[in-house]
Short mmCIF file of C-alpha atoms and ligand atoms in Angstrom, two decimals:
data_model
loop_
_atom_site.label_atom_id
_atom_site.label_comp_id
_atom_site.label_asym_id
_atom_site.label_seq_id
_atom_site.Cartn_x
_atom_site.Cartn_y
_atom_site.Cartn_z
CA MET A 259 19.89 10.75 -12.29
CA SER A 260 18.84 13.66 -10.08
CA GLN A 261 20.62 16.20 -12.29
CA ILE A 262 18.98 14.67 -15.38
CA PHE A 263 15.59 15.03 -13.64
CA LEU A 264 16.24 18.67 -12.74
CA ASP A 265 17.45 19.49 -16.27
CA GLU A 266 14.36 17.87 -17.79
CA VAL A 267 11.87 19.42 -15.36
CA GLY A 268 13.35 22.79 -16.31
CA LYS A 269 11.81 22.22 -19.75
CA ILE A 270 8.35 21.88 -18.14
CA LEU A 271 8.32 24.59 -15.44
CA SER A 272 9.97 28.02 -15.23
CA PRO A 273 12.82 28.16 -12.71
CA GLN A 274 10.81 30.05 -10.05
CA TYR A 275 8.47 27.05 -9.82
CA ILE A 276 11.27 24.54 -9.22
CA LEU A 277 12.44 24.96 -5.64
CA VAL A 278 15.81 23.39 -4.94
CA ASN A 279 17.38 25.62 -2.26
CA ASP A 280 16.95 24.42 1.31
CA GLN A 281 15.45 27.72 2.39
CA ASP A 282 12.81 27.60 -0.35
CA LYS A 283 12.00 23.93 0.20
CA THR A 284 11.77 24.01 4.00
CA PRO A 285 8.13 25.21 4.31
CA TYR A 286 7.00 22.15 2.30
CA LEU A 287 8.92 19.52 4.20
CA THR A 288 7.32 19.44 7.66
CA ASP A 289 3.70 18.54 8.35
CA TRP A 290 1.26 20.71 10.35
CA ARG A 291 1.80 18.73 13.55
CA LYS A 292 5.59 18.94 13.15
CA ARG A 293 5.70 15.21 13.53
CA TYR A 294 7.34 14.42 10.19
CA THR A 295 10.15 16.24 8.40
CA GLY A 296 11.52 14.92 5.13
CA LYS A 297 13.95 15.91 2.40
CA ALA A 298 13.23 16.50 -1.27
CA LEU A 299 15.21 16.69 -4.46
CA ALA A 300 12.89 19.56 -5.43
CA VAL A 301 9.52 21.07 -4.66
CA LEU A 302 7.58 21.57 -7.90
CA LEU A 303 4.75 24.06 -8.37
CA PRO A 304 2.83 23.26 -11.58
CA ALA A 305 0.10 25.56 -12.94
CA ASN A 306 -2.17 23.05 -14.71
CA ALA A 307 -2.94 19.39 -15.38
CA VAL A 308 -0.80 19.35 -18.53
CA GLU A 309 2.26 20.35 -16.49
CA VAL A 310 1.40 17.80 -13.80
CA ALA A 311 1.12 15.10 -16.47
CA ALA A 312 4.46 16.06 -18.02
CA ILE A 313 6.14 15.97 -14.58
CA VAL A 314 4.68 12.55 -13.76
CA LYS A 315 5.80 11.22 -17.18
CA LEU A 316 9.28 12.44 -16.35
CA CYS A 317 9.06 10.81 -12.91
CA ALA A 318 8.10 7.52 -14.57
CA LYS A 319 10.97 7.81 -17.06
CA THR A 320 13.55 8.58 -14.36
CA ASN A 321 11.98 6.38 -11.67
CA THR A 322 11.55 9.36 -9.36
CA ALA A 323 8.98 9.14 -6.58
CA VAL A 324 6.50 12.01 -6.35
CA VAL A 325 4.66 13.17 -3.23
CA PRO A 326 1.48 15.15 -4.03
CA GLN A 327 0.80 17.97 -1.61
CA GLY A 328 -2.04 20.40 -0.91
CA GLY A 329 -2.17 22.51 2.26
CA HIS A 330 0.02 20.02 4.18
CA THR A 331 -2.47 20.00 7.06
CA GLY A 332 -3.01 16.22 7.02
CA PHE A 333 -2.53 14.38 10.30
CA CYS A 334 -0.91 11.20 8.99
CA GLY A 335 2.29 12.41 7.29
CA GLY A 336 0.87 11.57 3.85
CA ALA A 337 2.15 14.73 2.16
CA THR A 338 5.64 14.70 3.69
CA PRO A 339 8.46 13.14 1.65
CA ASP A 340 10.82 10.56 3.13
CA ASN A 341 14.41 11.27 4.21
CA SER A 342 16.16 10.03 1.09
CA GLY A 343 16.25 13.44 -0.62
CA LYS A 344 15.35 11.62 -3.86
CA GLN A 345 11.60 12.24 -3.89
CA VAL A 346 9.98 15.32 -5.40
CA VAL A 347 7.11 17.17 -3.74
CA LEU A 348 4.40 18.28 -6.15
CA ASN A 349 2.46 21.06 -4.48
CA LEU A 350 -0.77 22.05 -6.25
CA LYS A 351 -1.33 25.48 -4.70
CA ARG A 352 -1.00 27.35 -8.01
CA MET A 353 -3.89 25.33 -9.43
CA ASN A 354 -6.57 27.36 -7.64
CA GLN A 355 -9.09 28.31 -10.33
CA ILE A 356 -12.82 27.77 -10.05
CA ARG A 357 -13.74 26.64 -13.56
CA GLU A 358 -17.52 26.90 -13.30
CA ILE A 359 -20.43 27.15 -10.90
CA ASP A 360 -23.28 25.36 -12.69
CA VAL A 361 -26.38 26.83 -11.08
CA ALA A 362 -28.89 24.51 -12.76
CA ASN A 363 -26.88 21.39 -11.94
CA GLN A 364 -25.99 22.66 -8.44
CA THR A 365 -22.31 21.82 -8.90
CA ILE A 366 -18.94 23.50 -8.87
CA SER A 367 -15.99 22.50 -11.09
CA LEU A 368 -12.69 23.56 -9.63
CA GLU A 369 -8.95 22.89 -9.55
CA ALA A 370 -7.32 20.83 -6.82
CA GLY A 371 -5.39 23.72 -5.26
CA CYS A 372 -8.49 25.73 -4.26
CA ILE A 373 -8.47 26.45 -0.52
CA LEU A 374 -11.56 25.03 1.19
CA GLN A 375 -12.59 28.30 2.85
CA SER A 376 -12.37 30.19 -0.44
CA ILE A 377 -14.70 27.61 -2.01
CA GLN A 378 -17.21 28.09 0.83
CA ASP A 379 -17.00 31.89 0.39
CA LYS A 380 -17.26 31.89 -3.40
CA THR A 381 -20.26 29.53 -3.44
CA ALA A 382 -22.01 31.43 -0.62
CA GLU A 383 -21.80 34.60 -2.74
CA GLN A 384 -24.05 32.76 -5.22
CA GLY A 385 -26.46 31.50 -2.58
CA PHE A 386 -25.00 28.00 -2.33
CA LEU A 387 -23.64 26.00 0.56
CA PHE A 388 -20.49 23.95 0.05
CA PRO A 389 -20.93 21.88 3.19
CA LEU A 390 -17.44 20.49 3.79
CA SER A 391 -16.16 22.22 6.92
CA LEU A 392 -13.16 21.50 9.15
CA GLY A 393 -10.73 23.30 11.43
CA ALA A 394 -8.03 23.53 8.76
CA GLU A 395 -10.35 25.07 6.14
CA GLY A 396 -8.26 28.25 5.92
CA SER A 397 -5.31 26.30 4.51
CA CYS A 398 -6.32 22.80 3.35
CA MET A 399 -7.12 22.36 -0.36
CA ILE A 400 -9.90 20.49 -2.11
CA GLY A 401 -7.39 18.10 -3.73
CA GLY A 402 -6.13 17.18 -0.25
CA ASN A 403 -9.69 16.90 1.07
CA LEU A 404 -10.54 14.50 -1.76
CA ALA A 405 -7.31 12.54 -1.42
CA THR A 406 -7.97 12.01 2.31
CA ASN A 407 -11.76 11.79 1.97
CA ALA A 408 -11.93 14.37 4.76
CA GLY A 409 -14.87 14.43 7.14
CA GLY A 410 -15.34 17.42 9.47
CA THR A 411 -18.39 18.78 11.20
CA ASN A 412 -21.16 18.47 8.59
CA VAL A 413 -20.88 14.77 7.73
CA LEU A 414 -23.98 13.93 9.73
CA ARG A 415 -26.16 15.80 7.24
CA TYR A 416 -24.14 16.05 4.01
CA GLY A 417 -21.68 13.14 4.11
CA ASN A 418 -17.89 13.19 3.80
CA THR A 419 -15.86 14.53 0.86
CA ARG A 420 -16.52 11.36 -1.15
CA ASP A 421 -20.26 11.92 -0.87
CA LEU A 422 -19.87 15.46 -2.19
CA CYS A 423 -17.80 14.50 -5.22
CA LEU A 424 -19.39 13.82 -8.62
CA GLY A 425 -16.39 13.90 -10.94
CA LEU A 426 -12.60 14.08 -11.07
CA GLU A 427 -9.71 14.89 -13.34
CA VAL A 428 -6.70 12.78 -12.44
CA VAL A 429 -3.13 12.41 -13.68
CA THR A 430 -2.25 8.72 -13.64
CA ALA A 431 1.08 7.15 -12.68
CA GLN A 432 1.86 6.91 -16.40
CA GLY A 433 1.35 10.66 -16.85
CA GLU A 434 -1.98 10.35 -18.69
CA ILE A 435 -4.86 12.72 -17.90
CA TRP A 436 -8.14 10.97 -17.07
CA ASN A 437 -11.04 13.35 -17.65
CA GLY A 438 -13.90 12.24 -15.44
CA MET A 439 -15.28 15.76 -14.96
CA LYS A 440 -18.95 14.84 -15.28
CA GLY A 441 -21.44 16.33 -12.85
CA LEU A 442 -23.67 13.26 -12.90
CA ARG A 443 -25.62 11.95 -9.94
CA LYS A 444 -25.95 8.59 -11.64
CA ASP A 445 -23.33 6.81 -13.73
CA ASN A 446 -23.12 3.03 -13.61
CA THR A 447 -20.62 2.49 -16.40
CA GLY A 448 -18.59 -0.21 -14.71
CA TYR A 449 -15.95 0.22 -11.99
CA ASP A 450 -16.16 3.52 -10.13
CA LEU A 451 -12.78 5.09 -10.86
CA ARG A 452 -13.71 8.28 -9.04
CA ASP A 453 -14.28 6.40 -5.81
CA LEU A 454 -10.96 4.62 -6.24
CA PHE A 455 -9.04 7.89 -6.34
CA VAL A 456 -11.02 9.58 -3.54
CA GLY A 457 -9.32 8.61 -0.27
CA SER A 458 -6.25 7.14 -1.99
CA GLU A 459 -3.95 9.80 -0.48
CA GLY A 460 -1.94 10.40 -3.63
CA THR A 461 -0.92 6.75 -4.02
CA LEU A 462 -2.98 5.96 -7.15
CA GLY A 463 -3.16 9.25 -9.06
CA ILE A 464 -2.84 12.99 -8.72
CA ILE A 465 -6.18 14.77 -8.52
CA THR A 466 -6.00 17.96 -10.59
CA ALA A 467 -9.67 19.02 -10.64
CA ALA A 468 -13.11 17.95 -9.41
CA VAL A 469 -16.83 18.47 -9.78
CA MET A 470 -18.46 18.86 -6.37
CA LYS A 471 -22.10 19.06 -5.22
CA LEU A 472 -23.61 22.28 -3.94
CA TYR A 473 -26.64 22.76 -1.69
CA PRO A 474 -29.00 25.65 -1.02
CA LEU A 475 -27.63 27.95 1.68
CA PRO A 476 -29.67 27.57 4.91
CA ILE A 477 -31.35 30.77 6.02
CA SER A 478 -31.64 29.95 9.70
CA GLN A 479 -29.24 28.23 12.03
CA TRP A 480 -29.44 27.65 15.79
CA THR A 481 -26.55 26.41 17.87
CA THR A 482 -26.67 25.12 21.42
CA LEU A 483 -24.33 23.67 24.02
CA VAL A 484 -25.78 21.07 26.35
CA ALA A 485 -24.42 19.15 29.33
CA THR A 486 -24.71 15.38 29.57
CA GLN A 487 -23.48 13.10 32.32
CA ASP A 488 -22.57 10.01 30.31
CA ILE A 489 -22.29 8.59 26.79
CA ALA A 490 -25.45 6.48 27.02
CA SER A 491 -27.59 9.61 27.55
CA THR A 492 -25.59 11.46 24.87
CA ILE A 493 -26.48 8.80 22.32
CA ALA A 494 -30.11 8.81 23.45
CA LEU A 495 -30.01 12.59 22.95
CA LEU A 496 -28.60 12.16 19.45
CA ASN A 497 -31.38 9.71 18.61
CA LEU A 498 -33.97 12.12 20.00
CA PHE A 499 -32.62 14.93 17.79
CA GLN A 500 -32.51 12.63 14.78
CA GLN A 501 -36.13 11.67 15.29
CA ARG A 502 -37.48 15.15 15.98
CA ALA A 503 -35.26 17.34 13.78
CA THR A 504 -34.48 14.76 11.04
CA SER A 505 -32.47 16.47 8.26
CA LEU A 506 -32.37 19.79 10.13
CA LEU A 507 -29.73 18.31 12.44
CA THR A 508 -26.42 19.47 10.91
CA GLY A 509 -23.99 19.17 13.81
CA PHE A 510 -23.56 16.96 16.87
CA GLU A 511 -20.08 17.30 18.38
CA MET A 512 -18.85 15.97 21.71
CA MET A 513 -16.20 17.44 24.05
CA THR A 514 -15.19 15.86 27.33
CA HIS A 515 -14.40 17.87 30.43
CA GLU A 516 -10.70 16.96 30.04
CA SER A 517 -10.64 18.31 26.45
CA LEU A 518 -12.18 21.60 27.48
CA ALA A 519 -9.85 21.92 30.48
CA LEU A 520 -6.91 21.75 28.06
CA ASN A 521 -8.60 24.38 25.88
CA GLU A 522 -9.02 26.72 28.80
CA LYS A 523 -5.43 26.19 29.88
CA HIS A 524 -4.14 27.49 26.53
CA PHE A 525 -7.02 29.79 25.56
CA PRO A 526 -8.38 31.25 28.81
CA ASN A 527 -11.04 33.24 26.92
CA MET A 528 -12.61 29.97 25.77
CA ALA A 529 -14.32 29.08 29.02
CA ASN A 530 -17.26 26.69 28.77
CA PRO A 531 -20.48 28.72 29.25
CA LEU A 532 -22.10 25.64 30.83
CA LYS A 533 -21.76 25.66 34.60
CA GLY A 534 -19.98 23.10 36.78
CA ASN A 535 -17.66 21.49 34.19
CA PRO A 536 -20.03 18.72 33.05
CA PRO A 537 -18.44 15.41 32.02
CA TYR A 538 -19.66 15.89 28.44
CA THR A 539 -20.43 19.12 26.58
CA ILE A 540 -22.35 18.59 23.35
CA LEU A 541 -22.49 21.16 20.57
CA ILE A 542 -25.66 20.79 18.51
CA GLU A 543 -26.60 22.74 15.40
CA LEU A 544 -29.93 22.84 13.52
CA SER A 545 -30.13 24.45 10.08
CA ASP A 546 -33.14 25.12 7.91
CA HIS A 547 -34.53 26.97 4.96
CA GLU A 548 -37.54 28.17 6.91
CA SER A 549 -37.84 31.08 9.33
CA GLU A 550 -35.57 31.50 12.36
CA ALA A 551 -38.60 31.22 14.63
CA HIS A 552 -39.52 27.80 13.28
CA VAL A 553 -36.09 26.28 13.99
CA LYS A 554 -35.77 27.95 17.38
CA GLN A 555 -39.14 26.62 18.45
CA LEU A 556 -38.18 23.13 17.32
CA LEU A 557 -34.86 23.32 19.17
CA GLU A 558 -36.49 24.53 22.37
CA SER A 559 -39.11 21.79 22.27
CA ILE A 560 -36.47 19.06 21.80
CA LEU A 561 -34.36 20.49 24.63
CA GLU A 562 -37.40 20.59 26.88
CA GLU A 563 -38.09 16.95 26.17
CA ALA A 564 -34.43 16.13 26.82
CA PHE A 565 -34.52 17.94 30.19
CA GLU A 566 -37.73 16.19 31.19
CA SER A 567 -36.38 12.75 30.36
CA GLY A 568 -33.14 13.50 32.24
CA LEU A 569 -30.86 13.29 29.20
CA ILE A 570 -29.37 16.75 29.74
CA SER A 571 -28.67 18.78 32.85
CA ASP A 572 -27.95 22.22 31.37
CA ALA A 573 -28.22 24.03 28.03
CA VAL A 574 -27.23 27.37 26.52
CA ILE A 575 -28.69 28.43 23.17
CA ALA A 576 -26.52 30.89 21.26
CA SER A 577 -28.40 34.18 21.16
CA ASN A 578 -26.61 35.55 18.11
CA LEU A 579 -24.16 34.59 15.37
CA SER A 580 -21.13 35.70 17.34
CA GLN A 581 -22.04 33.48 20.30
CA ALA A 582 -22.71 30.56 17.93
CA ASN A 583 -19.27 31.14 16.40
CA SER A 584 -17.71 31.18 19.87
CA PHE A 585 -19.22 27.73 20.57
CA TRP A 586 -17.70 26.41 17.34
CA HIS A 587 -14.35 28.08 18.11
CA MET A 588 -14.30 26.32 21.46
CA ARG A 589 -14.78 23.00 19.68
CA GLU A 590 -12.21 23.72 16.96
CA HIS A 591 -9.58 25.05 19.35
CA ILE A 592 -9.12 21.68 21.05
CA THR A 593 -6.77 20.63 18.24
CA LEU A 594 -4.82 23.87 18.63
CA ALA A 595 -4.69 23.49 22.42
CA GLN A 596 -3.28 20.01 21.97
CA ALA A 597 -0.65 21.30 19.56
CA GLN A 598 0.40 23.92 22.14
CA GLU A 599 0.50 21.37 24.93
CA GLY A 600 2.87 19.03 23.08
CA ALA A 601 2.91 16.14 20.65
CA ASN A 602 -0.07 14.00 21.70
CA LEU A 603 -0.88 10.51 20.50
CA LYS A 604 -3.79 10.77 18.10
CA HIS A 605 -6.56 8.27 17.46
CA ASP A 606 -9.17 9.05 14.85
CA ILE A 607 -11.57 6.16 15.19
CA THR A 608 -15.15 5.21 14.39
CA ILE A 609 -17.26 2.90 16.49
CA PRO A 610 -20.87 1.86 15.80
CA LEU A 611 -23.00 4.12 18.01
CA SER A 612 -24.44 1.07 19.74
CA SER A 613 -20.94 0.14 21.04
CA LEU A 614 -19.62 3.62 21.77
CA ASP A 615 -20.51 3.63 25.45
CA ARG A 616 -18.81 0.27 25.99
CA PHE A 617 -15.75 1.41 24.01
CA ILE A 618 -15.24 4.56 26.07
CA GLN A 619 -15.88 2.95 29.44
CA GLU A 620 -13.56 0.00 28.83
CA THR A 621 -10.80 1.88 27.02
CA ASP A 622 -10.75 4.67 29.62
CA LYS A 623 -10.51 2.07 32.39
CA LEU A 624 -7.67 0.13 30.75
CA MET A 625 -5.79 3.30 29.80
CA ARG A 626 -5.98 4.88 33.25
CA ALA A 627 -5.00 1.63 34.96
CA LYS A 628 -1.95 1.17 32.72
CA TYR A 629 -0.86 4.83 32.65
CA PRO A 630 -1.81 6.54 35.93
CA GLY A 631 -2.38 10.28 35.56
CA ILE A 632 -2.79 10.06 31.79
CA ARG A 633 -4.99 12.68 30.08
CA ILE A 634 -7.58 11.35 27.65
CA ILE A 635 -8.44 14.20 25.29
CA ASN A 636 -11.55 12.60 23.88
CA PHE A 637 -13.74 14.69 21.59
CA GLY A 638 -15.14 14.53 18.09
CA HIS A 639 -17.93 14.09 15.66
CA LEU A 640 -20.12 11.95 17.89
CA GLY A 641 -23.03 12.08 15.45
CA ASP A 642 -20.81 10.04 13.07
CA GLY A 643 -19.52 7.71 15.80
CA ASN A 644 -16.13 9.38 15.20
CA LEU A 645 -13.95 9.99 18.26
CA HIS A 646 -10.63 11.79 18.43
CA TYR A 647 -9.49 9.68 21.36
CA ASN A 648 -6.19 11.48 21.87
CA ILE A 649 -3.73 10.74 24.64
CA ALA A 650 -1.48 13.21 26.45
CA PRO A 651 0.96 12.21 29.21
CA PRO A 652 0.32 13.24 32.81
CA GLU A 653 0.52 16.98 33.48
CA GLY A 654 4.10 18.17 33.83
CA SER A 655 5.74 15.07 32.36
CA ASP A 656 8.13 14.89 29.42
CA PHE A 657 6.06 14.38 26.25
CA LYS A 658 8.94 13.17 24.14
CA ALA A 659 10.05 10.53 26.64
CA PHE A 660 6.47 9.40 27.25
CA ASN A 661 5.68 9.07 23.56
CA LEU A 662 8.94 7.33 22.77
CA ALA A 663 8.32 4.70 25.43
CA ASN A 664 4.56 4.29 25.04
CA GLU A 665 3.40 5.22 21.56
CA LYS A 666 3.16 1.66 20.26
CA PRO A 667 1.44 0.08 23.29
CA VAL A 668 -0.99 3.01 23.60
CA HIS A 669 -2.04 2.60 19.95
CA GLU A 670 -2.27 -1.16 20.39
CA LEU A 671 -4.48 -0.81 23.45
CA VAL A 672 -6.87 1.55 21.65
CA TYR A 673 -6.93 -0.39 18.39
CA ALA A 674 -7.59 -3.70 20.17
CA GLN A 675 -10.69 -2.12 21.72
CA VAL A 676 -11.68 -0.64 18.33
CA GLU A 677 -11.45 -4.10 16.83
CA LEU A 678 -13.54 -5.64 19.64
CA CYS A 679 -16.23 -3.06 18.88
CA ASN A 680 -16.06 -3.65 15.11
CA GLY A 681 -14.82 -0.11 14.48
CA SER A 682 -12.19 1.47 12.24
CA ILE A 683 -8.72 2.80 13.11
CA SER A 684 -9.10 5.70 10.69
CA ALA A 685 -12.40 7.53 10.44
CA GLU A 686 -11.48 10.66 8.49
CA HIS A 687 -7.76 11.47 8.68
CA GLY A 688 -6.55 8.64 6.44
CA VAL A 689 -3.52 6.38 6.78
CA GLY A 690 -0.46 8.14 5.32
CA GLN A 691 2.73 6.88 6.93
CA LEU A 692 1.38 7.11 10.48
CA LYS A 693 -1.00 4.17 10.18
CA LEU A 694 0.78 2.06 7.58
CA ASP A 695 1.43 -0.72 10.11
CA GLY A 696 -1.97 -0.23 11.72
CA LEU A 697 -3.69 -0.73 8.38
CA ARG A 698 -1.69 -3.89 7.72
CA ALA A 699 -2.67 -5.24 11.13
CA HIS A 700 -6.32 -4.19 11.20
CA LYS A 701 -7.67 -4.08 7.65
CA GLY A 702 -7.79 -7.85 7.33
CA GLU A 703 -5.57 -10.00 5.11
CA VAL A 704 -7.93 -10.23 2.14
CA ALA A 705 -8.70 -6.50 2.05
CA HIS A 706 -5.03 -5.59 2.45
CA GLU A 707 -3.98 -7.88 -0.43
CA LEU A 708 -6.74 -6.41 -2.64
CA MET A 709 -5.50 -2.90 -1.85
CA LYS A 710 -1.95 -3.90 -2.79
CA ALA A 711 -3.23 -5.43 -6.03
CA VAL A 712 -4.97 -2.16 -6.92
CA LYS A 713 -1.80 -0.20 -6.15
CA ARG A 714 0.33 -2.55 -8.30
CA ALA A 715 -2.15 -2.34 -11.17
CA LEU A 716 -2.36 1.43 -11.22
CA ASP A 717 1.20 2.30 -10.20
CA PRO A 718 3.42 -0.68 -11.08
CA GLN A 719 6.61 1.39 -10.73
CA ASN A 720 5.54 2.53 -7.25
CA ILE A 721 6.35 6.16 -7.92
CA LEU A 722 3.18 7.78 -6.53
CA ASN A 723 3.63 8.53 -2.83
CA PRO A 724 5.37 5.21 -2.08
CA HIS A 725 5.12 3.67 1.41
CA LYS A 726 2.01 5.61 2.26
CA VAL A 727 -1.27 3.72 2.90
CA VAL A 728 0.16 0.39 1.58
CA SER A 729 3.69 -0.78 0.85
CA ILE A 730 4.15 -2.99 -2.21
P1 FAD B 55 -2.26 17.46 2.53
O1 FAD B 55 -1.98 17.38 3.97
O2 FAD B 55 -1.36 18.31 1.71
O3 FAD B 55 -2.25 15.99 1.90
C1 FAD B 55 -2.97 14.95 2.49
C2 FAD B 55 -2.82 13.67 1.66
O4 FAD B 55 -3.43 13.84 0.38
C3 FAD B 55 -1.37 13.30 1.35
O5 FAD B 55 -1.27 11.91 1.27
C4 FAD B 55 -1.11 13.90 -0.03
O6 FAD B 55 -0.11 13.23 -0.73
C5 FAD B 55 -2.46 13.73 -0.68
N1 FAD B 55 -2.81 14.78 -1.64
C6 FAD B 55 -2.89 16.12 -1.42
N2 FAD B 55 -3.32 16.74 -2.54
C7 FAD B 55 -3.48 15.77 -3.47
C8 FAD B 55 -3.92 15.77 -4.83
N3 FAD B 55 -4.26 16.90 -5.45
N4 FAD B 55 -3.97 14.60 -5.49
C9 FAD B 55 -3.64 13.44 -4.87
N5 FAD B 55 -3.21 13.38 -3.60
C10 FAD B 55 -3.16 14.53 -2.91
N6 FAD B 55 -9.52 16.24 8.80
C11 FAD B 55 -10.78 15.78 8.81
O7 FAD B 55 -11.09 14.85 8.06
N7 FAD B 55 -11.72 16.30 9.65
C12 FAD B 55 -11.45 17.32 10.49
O8 FAD B 55 -12.32 17.74 11.23
C13 FAD B 55 -10.13 17.85 10.48
N8 FAD B 55 -9.82 18.87 11.28
C14 FAD B 55 -8.57 19.39 11.23
C15 FAD B 55 -8.26 20.49 12.05
C16 FAD B 55 -6.99 21.03 12.01
C17 FAD B 55 -6.67 22.23 12.88
C18 FAD B 55 -6.00 20.48 11.16
C19 FAD B 55 -4.61 21.05 11.11
C20 FAD B 55 -6.29 19.39 10.37
C21 FAD B 55 -7.57 18.84 10.39
N9 FAD B 55 -7.90 17.74 9.59
C22 FAD B 55 -9.18 17.26 9.61
C23 FAD B 55 -6.88 17.08 8.76
C24 FAD B 55 -6.64 17.74 7.38
O9 FAD B 55 -6.98 19.08 7.36
C25 FAD B 55 -7.41 17.04 6.27
O10 FAD B 55 -6.91 15.75 6.15
C26 FAD B 55 -7.35 17.72 4.90
O11 FAD B 55 -8.26 17.06 4.04
C27 FAD B 55 -5.97 17.68 4.25
O12 FAD B 55 -5.94 18.58 3.15
P2 FAD B 55 -4.55 19.19 2.67
O13 FAD B 55 -4.80 20.00 1.44
O14 FAD B 55 -3.85 19.88 3.75
O15 FAD B 55 -3.77 17.86 2.26
C1 MLT B 56 -11.10 17.79 14.61
O1 MLT B 56 -12.18 17.22 14.40
O2 MLT B 56 -11.03 18.88 15.22
C2 MLT B 56 -9.82 17.13 14.14
O3 MLT B 56 -10.13 16.22 13.12
C3 MLT B 56 -9.32 16.36 15.32
C4 MLT B 56 -7.98 16.22 15.85
O4 MLT B 56 -7.28 17.21 16.09
O5 MLT B 56 -7.59 15.07 16.18
ZN1 ZN B 57 -12.27 15.54 13.21
#
């Protein structure tokens, strides 16, 4: 069957876009974290939706599973094939055309393989902001962002990828092309197919293009780092900023002392400009379309109020763009520092803000009691209630041995606390293969069965990214 597939796919793509040699396939078979490595019959590089549709039709005919792939930066192994060597990887990087920037409608229509950073740059040239922003923006692609419903650092003001999406073009499991490329802000014609495909991680359809919202580019931005002593005051600070700055508040990120210590270990030039290693360092950003002076004045008055009410103990306002960028680099380098340190155990969770303090206090206590010396690399998009509550073994210990022995109980401990606080075990990274069991255990029986029913209805042959998100 595999030779039949390869012969037939040769009628759809030219040979240079069908990778079958190990050396050519290797870069597509291991995820960014190097946690998953799979095998593939072939890696296919289509140039347009018609080619994608023809490939998926062939997959359906030959019962070949297909793993859609963008930048392969996902954290849950969703874009990595299994070990059978029978699946094909369909990487969309050649589909990187911007079809249209519609100035009057404030939208962009683009292909799934466009790299996020290039979208930000291209739209900025025309005076627009494309607000999706995350550490992997130099290599992740909009198709992958949509398929994972990625979050990032601007969700507080602009929402996640789902909120930015108005229309999609999708190749179905039967190899049909659904054209939903309408840039409409209202469309109540029955079930929302777009929302079904967003966040489905390649298990229901292959996203080939999208219409996304654009916003006016802010003209002034002020960034500050502040020190807080505990989570209760950090949340009070968030509420204060929300009340005073309202929609001008575009970033509210939290980094613990332990996270920044790891940063400094691997990137010594990323020292925290706040003195005395505060327990929590908060990065806050205000953006506006009015003058620089207006935003700065607002920021200073809120910080003054925060000092007076004892919510913060120190603050540094970035004096220029390069210092503001260095604050953001410090935040974004935590993920890179963790990767250098060794394979950590990741938790990407959301907790209602009202329970966040309780969650951290209780989970920290349980974790430290059970695993003495453990490092809790807790940081994240606190404004969204989204913590990256990552766990690294004690300094100097063997990561592999620790993870092998403790991965399951560590996840169980965290997820039990998440459940007690009515939170979610995946805030923005998705499910992939990493959280397949977690989803089964924590989504709830009814919701899990409904998800399986949707998968069966849309992909009855189970050829689209099987055993990711849900197993049927
Ligand atoms: P991939 O990893 O290639 O794929 C992800 C999933 O989507 C897979 O299941 C794949 O099968 C599916 N898929 C890909 N393309 C398509 C398509 N066209 N159609 C259908 N399915 C498809 N994530 C956040 O949410 N917030 C962050 O702040 C964040 N920060 C990060 C920082 C770093 C340094 C790194 C390495 C990653 C970070 N991520 C973050 C995770 C990751 O970048 C996002 O999940 C991103 O959206 C994945 O895009 P990708 O193109 O790399 O997708
Ligand atoms: C980030 O926000 O930097 C990533 O999503 C977090 C992570 O590395 O866990
Ligand atoms: Zn994140």
